[in-house]
Coordinates of C-alpha atoms in Angstrom, one line a residue:
S1 CA 125.5 86.4 94.0
V2 CA 127.0 89.2 96.3
L3 CA 125.4 91.9 98.3
Q4 CA 126.2 95.5 97.0
E5 CA 127.2 96.1 100.7
I6 CA 130.1 93.5 100.5
M7 CA 131.2 94.7 96.9
D8 CA 131.4 98.1 98.3
R9 CA 133.7 97.0 101.1
I10 CA 136.0 95.1 98.9
Y11 CA 136.2 98.2 96.7
K12 CA 137.0 100.4 99.6
N13 CA 139.4 98.1 101.2
V14 CA 141.3 97.1 98.0
M15 CA 141.7 101.0 97.1
T16 CA 142.8 101.7 100.6
K17 CA 145.7 99.1 100.1
V18 CA 146.5 100.8 96.7
E19 CA 146.9 104.1 98.6
E20 CA 149.5 102.4 100.9
M21 CA 151.5 101.0 98.0
S22 CA 154.8 102.4 96.9
S23 CA 154.5 105.2 94.3
A24 CA 155.8 102.9 91.7
Q25 CA 153.2 100.2 92.5
R26 CA 150.5 102.7 92.7
T27 CA 151.3 103.9 89.2
L28 CA 151.5 100.6 87.9
F29 CA 148.2 99.7 89.2
T30 CA 146.5 102.9 88.2
L31 CA 147.9 102.4 84.6
A32 CA 146.7 99.0 84.2
Y33 CA 143.3 99.7 85.8
N34 CA 142.7 102.6 83.2
Y35 CA 144.2 100.5 80.0
K36 CA 142.0 97.7 81.1
L37 CA 138.9 99.9 81.4
E38 CA 139.6 101.4 78.0
Q39 CA 139.8 98.1 76.4
L40 CA 136.8 96.6 78.1
S41 CA 134.8 99.5 76.6
Q42 CA 135.9 98.3 73.3
G43 CA 135.0 94.7 73.9
R44 CA 138.7 93.4 74.0
S45 CA 140.2 91.3 76.8
T46 CA 143.6 92.0 78.6
P47 CA 145.3 88.7 79.5
L48 CA 148.5 90.2 80.3
C49 CA 147.0 92.8 82.7
D50 CA 144.9 90.1 84.6
N51 CA 148.0 87.7 85.1
L52 CA 150.4 90.4 86.2
V53 CA 148.5 93.1 88.2
F54 CA 144.9 91.8 88.9
K55 CA 145.6 88.1 90.0
K56 CA 146.1 88.8 93.6
V57 CA 142.8 91.0 93.8
R58 CA 141.1 88.2 92.1
S59 CA 142.3 85.5 94.4
L60 CA 140.2 87.4 97.2
L61 CA 137.2 85.4 95.7
G62 CA 139.1 82.3 95.0
G63 CA 140.6 83.4 91.9
K64 CA 138.1 81.2 89.6
T65 CA 135.2 83.6 89.5
R66 CA 133.4 83.6 86.2
V67 CA 130.5 86.0 86.9
L68 CA 129.5 88.3 89.6
L69 CA 125.7 89.1 90.2
S70 CA 124.7 92.0 92.7
G71 CA 121.5 92.4 94.2
G72 CA 119.5 93.6 97.2
A73 CA 120.4 97.4 96.6
P74 CA 121.7 99.7 93.8
L75 CA 125.5 99.1 93.0
S76 CA 127.3 102.2 92.2
A77 CA 129.0 102.5 88.8
A78 CA 132.5 103.0 90.4
T79 CA 132.0 99.7 92.4
Q80 CA 130.7 97.9 89.3
R81 CA 133.7 98.9 87.2
F82 CA 136.0 98.0 90.0
M83 CA 134.7 94.5 90.3
N84 CA 134.6 94.0 86.5
V85 CA 138.3 95.2 86.1
C86 CA 139.8 93.7 89.1
F87 CA 137.9 90.4 89.3
C88 CA 138.3 89.7 85.6
C89 CA 134.6 88.9 85.0
P90 CA 131.4 90.2 84.0
V91 CA 129.4 92.2 86.9
G92 CA 125.8 92.1 86.6
Q93 CA 123.1 93.6 88.6
G94 CA 119.7 91.8 89.3
Y95 CA 116.6 93.8 89.9
G96 CA 113.5 92.2 91.4
L97 CA 111.4 92.1 94.7
T98 CA 109.7 89.4 97.0
E99 CA 106.5 90.0 95.1
T100 CA 107.9 89.0 91.8
C101 CA 109.7 86.0 93.1
G102 CA 112.9 87.8 92.9
A103 CA 113.3 87.9 89.3
G104 CA 112.5 91.1 87.6
T105 CA 115.3 91.9 85.1
I106 CA 119.3 91.6 84.9
S107 CA 121.7 93.8 83.5
E108 CA 123.4 91.1 81.4
S109 CA 121.5 90.4 78.2
E110 CA 122.9 86.9 77.7
G111 CA 121.2 83.8 79.5
V112 CA 117.8 82.5 80.2
S113 CA 114.9 85.3 79.9
F114 CA 112.8 86.0 82.9
L115 CA 108.9 85.2 82.5
C116 CA 107.8 88.7 83.1
H117 CA 107.0 92.1 81.4
I118 CA 108.5 95.5 82.7
A119 CA 106.7 98.8 82.0
L120 CA 106.6 102.3 83.1
L121 CA 103.7 104.1 84.9
L122 CA 101.7 106.5 82.7
L123 CA 101.0 108.6 85.8
C124 CA 103.9 110.9 86.8
P125 CA 105.3 110.6 90.4
P126 CA 106.8 113.8 92.3
G127 CA 110.2 114.7 91.6
G128 CA 109.7 116.0 87.9
Y129 CA 109.8 112.5 86.4
H130 CA 107.6 112.1 83.3
I131 CA 106.7 109.2 80.7
T132 CA 107.0 111.9 77.9
D133 CA 110.6 112.9 78.9
T134 CA 112.8 112.6 75.9
P135 CA 115.1 110.9 75.0
T136 CA 114.5 108.6 78.2
P137 CA 111.2 108.2 79.3
R138 CA 110.8 108.2 83.1
G139 CA 108.3 107.0 85.5
E140 CA 107.5 104.3 88.3
I141 CA 108.4 100.8 87.2
L142 CA 105.7 98.4 87.2
I143 CA 106.3 94.4 86.8
G144 CA 103.8 92.2 85.4
G145 CA 103.8 88.3 84.4
P146 CA 103.5 84.7 85.7
N147 CA 106.0 85.3 88.4
V148 CA 104.2 88.3 90.2
T149 CA 102.0 87.3 93.0
M150 CA 98.4 87.8 92.9
G151 CA 98.3 90.1 95.9
Y152 CA 98.8 90.3 99.6
Y153 CA 97.0 87.7 101.8
K154 CA 93.9 89.2 103.4
N155 CA 95.1 92.8 103.0
E156 CA 92.7 94.4 100.5
A157 CA 94.0 97.8 101.2
K158 CA 97.5 97.1 100.5
N159 CA 96.4 95.5 97.4
Q160 CA 94.8 98.5 96.0
D161 CA 97.8 100.5 96.9
F162 CA 100.2 98.0 94.9
F163 CA 98.4 96.3 92.2
V164 CA 96.7 97.1 88.9
D165 CA 94.9 95.2 86.5
E166 CA 94.9 96.2 82.8
N167 CA 93.7 94.1 79.8
G168 CA 93.8 90.8 82.0
Q169 CA 97.2 91.6 83.2
R170 CA 98.3 91.8 86.8
W171 CA 100.7 94.7 87.3
F172 CA 102.7 95.2 90.6
C173 CA 103.8 98.8 91.3
T174 CA 107.3 98.7 92.6
G175 CA 107.7 102.2 94.0
D176 CA 111.0 102.3 92.3
I177 CA 111.6 105.1 89.4
G178 CA 113.4 103.9 86.3
E179 CA 114.1 105.4 82.9
V180 CA 114.2 103.6 79.9
H181 CA 117.0 104.3 77.5
P182 CA 117.0 104.2 73.4
D183 CA 118.6 100.9 73.3
G184 CA 115.9 99.5 75.7
C185 CA 117.9 99.4 78.7
L186 CA 116.4 100.0 82.2
K187 CA 118.0 102.3 84.6
I188 CA 116.7 102.6 88.2
I189 CA 117.2 106.2 89.2
D190 CA 115.0 106.7 92.3
R191 CA 112.6 105.2 95.1
K192 CA 109.4 107.2 95.4
K193 CA 109.5 107.0 99.1
D194 CA 113.2 108.3 99.3
L195 CA 112.2 111.5 97.5
V196 CA 111.9 114.7 99.7
K197 CA 110.8 118.2 98.7
L198 CA 112.9 120.8 100.4
Q199 CA 111.4 123.9 101.6
A200 CA 112.9 125.8 98.3
G201 CA 111.1 123.4 96.2
E202 CA 114.0 121.1 95.1
Y203 CA 113.6 117.3 95.1
V204 CA 116.3 115.2 96.9
S205 CA 116.7 111.6 96.4
L206 CA 118.1 110.3 99.7
G207 CA 119.1 106.8 98.2
K208 CA 121.1 108.7 95.5
V209 CA 122.9 110.8 98.1
E210 CA 123.8 107.7 100.2
A211 CA 124.8 105.7 97.2
M212 CA 127.1 108.2 96.0
L213 CA 128.8 109.0 99.6
K214 CA 129.2 105.4 100.2
N215 CA 132.1 105.1 98.1
C216 CA 133.9 107.3 100.4
P217 CA 137.0 105.5 102.4
L218 CA 135.9 107.4 105.7
I219 CA 132.1 106.2 105.5
D220 CA 131.3 102.9 106.5
N221 CA 127.5 103.6 106.2
I222 CA 125.3 106.8 105.7
C223 CA 121.7 107.7 106.2
A224 CA 120.7 110.9 104.7
Y225 CA 117.6 112.6 106.1
A226 CA 115.7 115.9 105.0
N227 CA 112.7 117.6 106.3
S228 CA 110.3 119.2 103.8
D229 CA 109.9 122.1 106.1
E230 CA 113.7 122.8 106.3
M231 CA 116.1 124.0 103.7
Y232 CA 118.9 121.6 103.8
V233 CA 119.9 117.8 104.0
I234 CA 121.4 116.2 107.0
G235 CA 123.1 112.7 107.7
F236 CA 123.9 110.1 110.2
V237 CA 127.2 108.6 109.5
V238 CA 129.0 105.4 110.8
P239 CA 132.7 106.3 110.3
N240 CA 135.3 104.0 109.2
Q241 CA 137.5 103.6 112.4
K242 CA 141.0 103.3 110.8
H243 CA 140.5 106.4 108.6
L244 CA 138.8 108.6 111.2
L245 CA 141.4 107.9 113.8
L246 CA 144.0 108.9 111.3
L247 CA 142.0 112.0 110.6
A248 CA 141.7 112.8 114.2
E249 CA 145.6 112.5 114.7
Q250 CA 146.1 114.5 111.6
Y251 CA 143.9 117.4 113.2
L252 CA 145.2 116.9 116.6
I253 CA 141.8 115.8 118.1
R254 CA 142.1 113.6 121.1
G255 CA 139.8 111.3 122.9
S256 CA 138.2 107.6 122.9
W257 CA 136.4 106.4 120.0
E258 CA 133.2 107.6 121.6
E259 CA 134.5 110.9 122.4
L260 CA 135.7 111.4 118.9
C261 CA 132.4 110.5 117.5
D262 CA 130.9 112.8 120.1
N263 CA 133.3 115.9 119.1
A264 CA 131.8 118.9 117.3
A265 CA 135.2 119.7 115.8
M266 CA 135.5 116.0 114.5
E267 CA 132.0 116.2 113.0
E268 CA 133.2 119.5 111.1
V269 CA 136.4 117.8 109.8
V270 CA 134.2 114.6 108.5
L271 CA 131.7 117.2 106.9
Q272 CA 134.5 118.8 104.9
V273 CA 135.7 115.3 103.8
I274 CA 132.0 114.5 102.6
T275 CA 131.5 117.7 100.9
E276 CA 134.5 117.1 99.1
A277 CA 133.3 113.6 98.0
A278 CA 130.1 114.8 97.0
L279 CA 131.3 117.5 94.8
S280 CA 133.6 115.0 93.2
A281 CA 130.5 112.8 92.7
Q282 CA 128.9 115.6 91.1
L283 CA 126.0 115.9 93.5
E284 CA 124.2 119.1 93.5
R285 CA 124.8 121.7 96.2
F286 CA 121.2 121.1 97.9
E287 CA 121.8 117.3 97.9
I288 CA 124.9 117.5 100.2
P289 CA 124.5 117.1 103.9
R290 CA 125.0 120.3 105.6
K291 CA 125.3 118.9 109.1
I292 CA 125.9 115.3 110.3
R293 CA 126.0 113.0 113.4
L294 CA 128.7 110.6 114.0
S295 CA 127.7 107.0 115.2
P296 CA 130.4 105.0 117.3
D297 CA 128.3 102.0 116.8
P298 CA 127.9 100.0 113.4
W299 CA 124.5 99.5 112.2
T300 CA 123.6 95.8 111.9
P301 CA 120.4 93.7 111.6
E302 CA 120.9 93.0 115.4
T303 CA 120.5 96.9 116.3
G304 CA 117.2 96.7 114.1
L305 CA 118.4 99.7 112.2
V306 CA 119.0 97.7 108.9
T307 CA 117.5 94.6 107.3
E308 CA 119.2 91.3 106.9
A309 CA 120.3 92.6 103.7
F310 CA 121.6 95.8 105.4
K311 CA 119.1 98.0 103.9
L312 CA 118.5 101.1 105.9
K313 CA 115.3 101.1 108.1
R314 CA 114.6 104.8 108.0
Q315 CA 111.8 105.1 110.4
Q316 CA 114.1 103.2 113.3
L317 CA 117.1 105.5 112.4
K318 CA 115.0 108.5 112.5
S319 CA 113.7 107.5 116.0
K320 CA 117.1 106.8 117.3
Y321 CA 118.5 110.1 116.2
Q322 CA 115.5 112.2 116.8
D323 CA 117.4 114.4 119.3
D324 CA 120.1 115.1 116.8
I325 CA 117.4 115.8 114.0
E326 CA 116.3 118.5 116.4
R327 CA 119.7 119.7 117.3
M328 CA 120.8 120.0 113.4
Y329 CA 117.8 121.7 112.5
G330 CA 118.1 124.3 114.9
G331 CA 115.8 123.0 117.5
K332 CA 118.2 122.6 120.4

């Protein structure tokens, strides 16, 4: 089992190494990668590619990995495909919460079934999601079954918010929004508390924006932020030091690491790169951060800005960057 954060780092580091290869090596890797991706889509194996091209990458995890399972946060499609191709093993995503004893469902259909049931809430959360949507019904995900806790200890108010009982079945309201495909597959598409309605009426999924932009080599971490009284999204960015220094050199921007991260011209250059990455990821224009603040310090559990699983603590990040929020929204 590997955290999504670790898989993203492996993906970006390997792809950076690929970019540093000679033209012939890079072409060979790209051809082998695309060929294997096509073969996997048809259910075929590629032992020759595995041994000649991907053996070195696979050795990063010991060379004998039989299956990889990601949990803790959504894994981007690009990272999942990369891990599947380069580590020569199935890559699954697990979904569950503490309240469901960890297990909810898993993207791989083989193996032991979990003792739970998943349904979609019949009421529509904000954001334009409806249980009647076709061909994929969408709504809040509920989980029920013997693995679901009976409630929060001595916290009836919270129990009222997160649990519902129907026909003798106890259901936990996850706060996640999903869609069910015709083949029965469940796809997590949003988080209720991450949805923000902009002043013009568009709904922005902050988690979606972050997941798409995290694959950019220039970004080590990002927190998207939007105020419902404003017209656009902003972002706090922990840049990758190596790539930022190269970018600064390219644009003749000089200074210490802290000075670069506090440089308005550097922010504009990074914003251009982020905008290009967002458009490549097919984000809508209103989802793309229009202004950013660079952070010279990484966000770690010790700083109190992320959890032990490296999930963003949005309220703490908002407090830390409150002055920057006011500046980026024209207050200063």
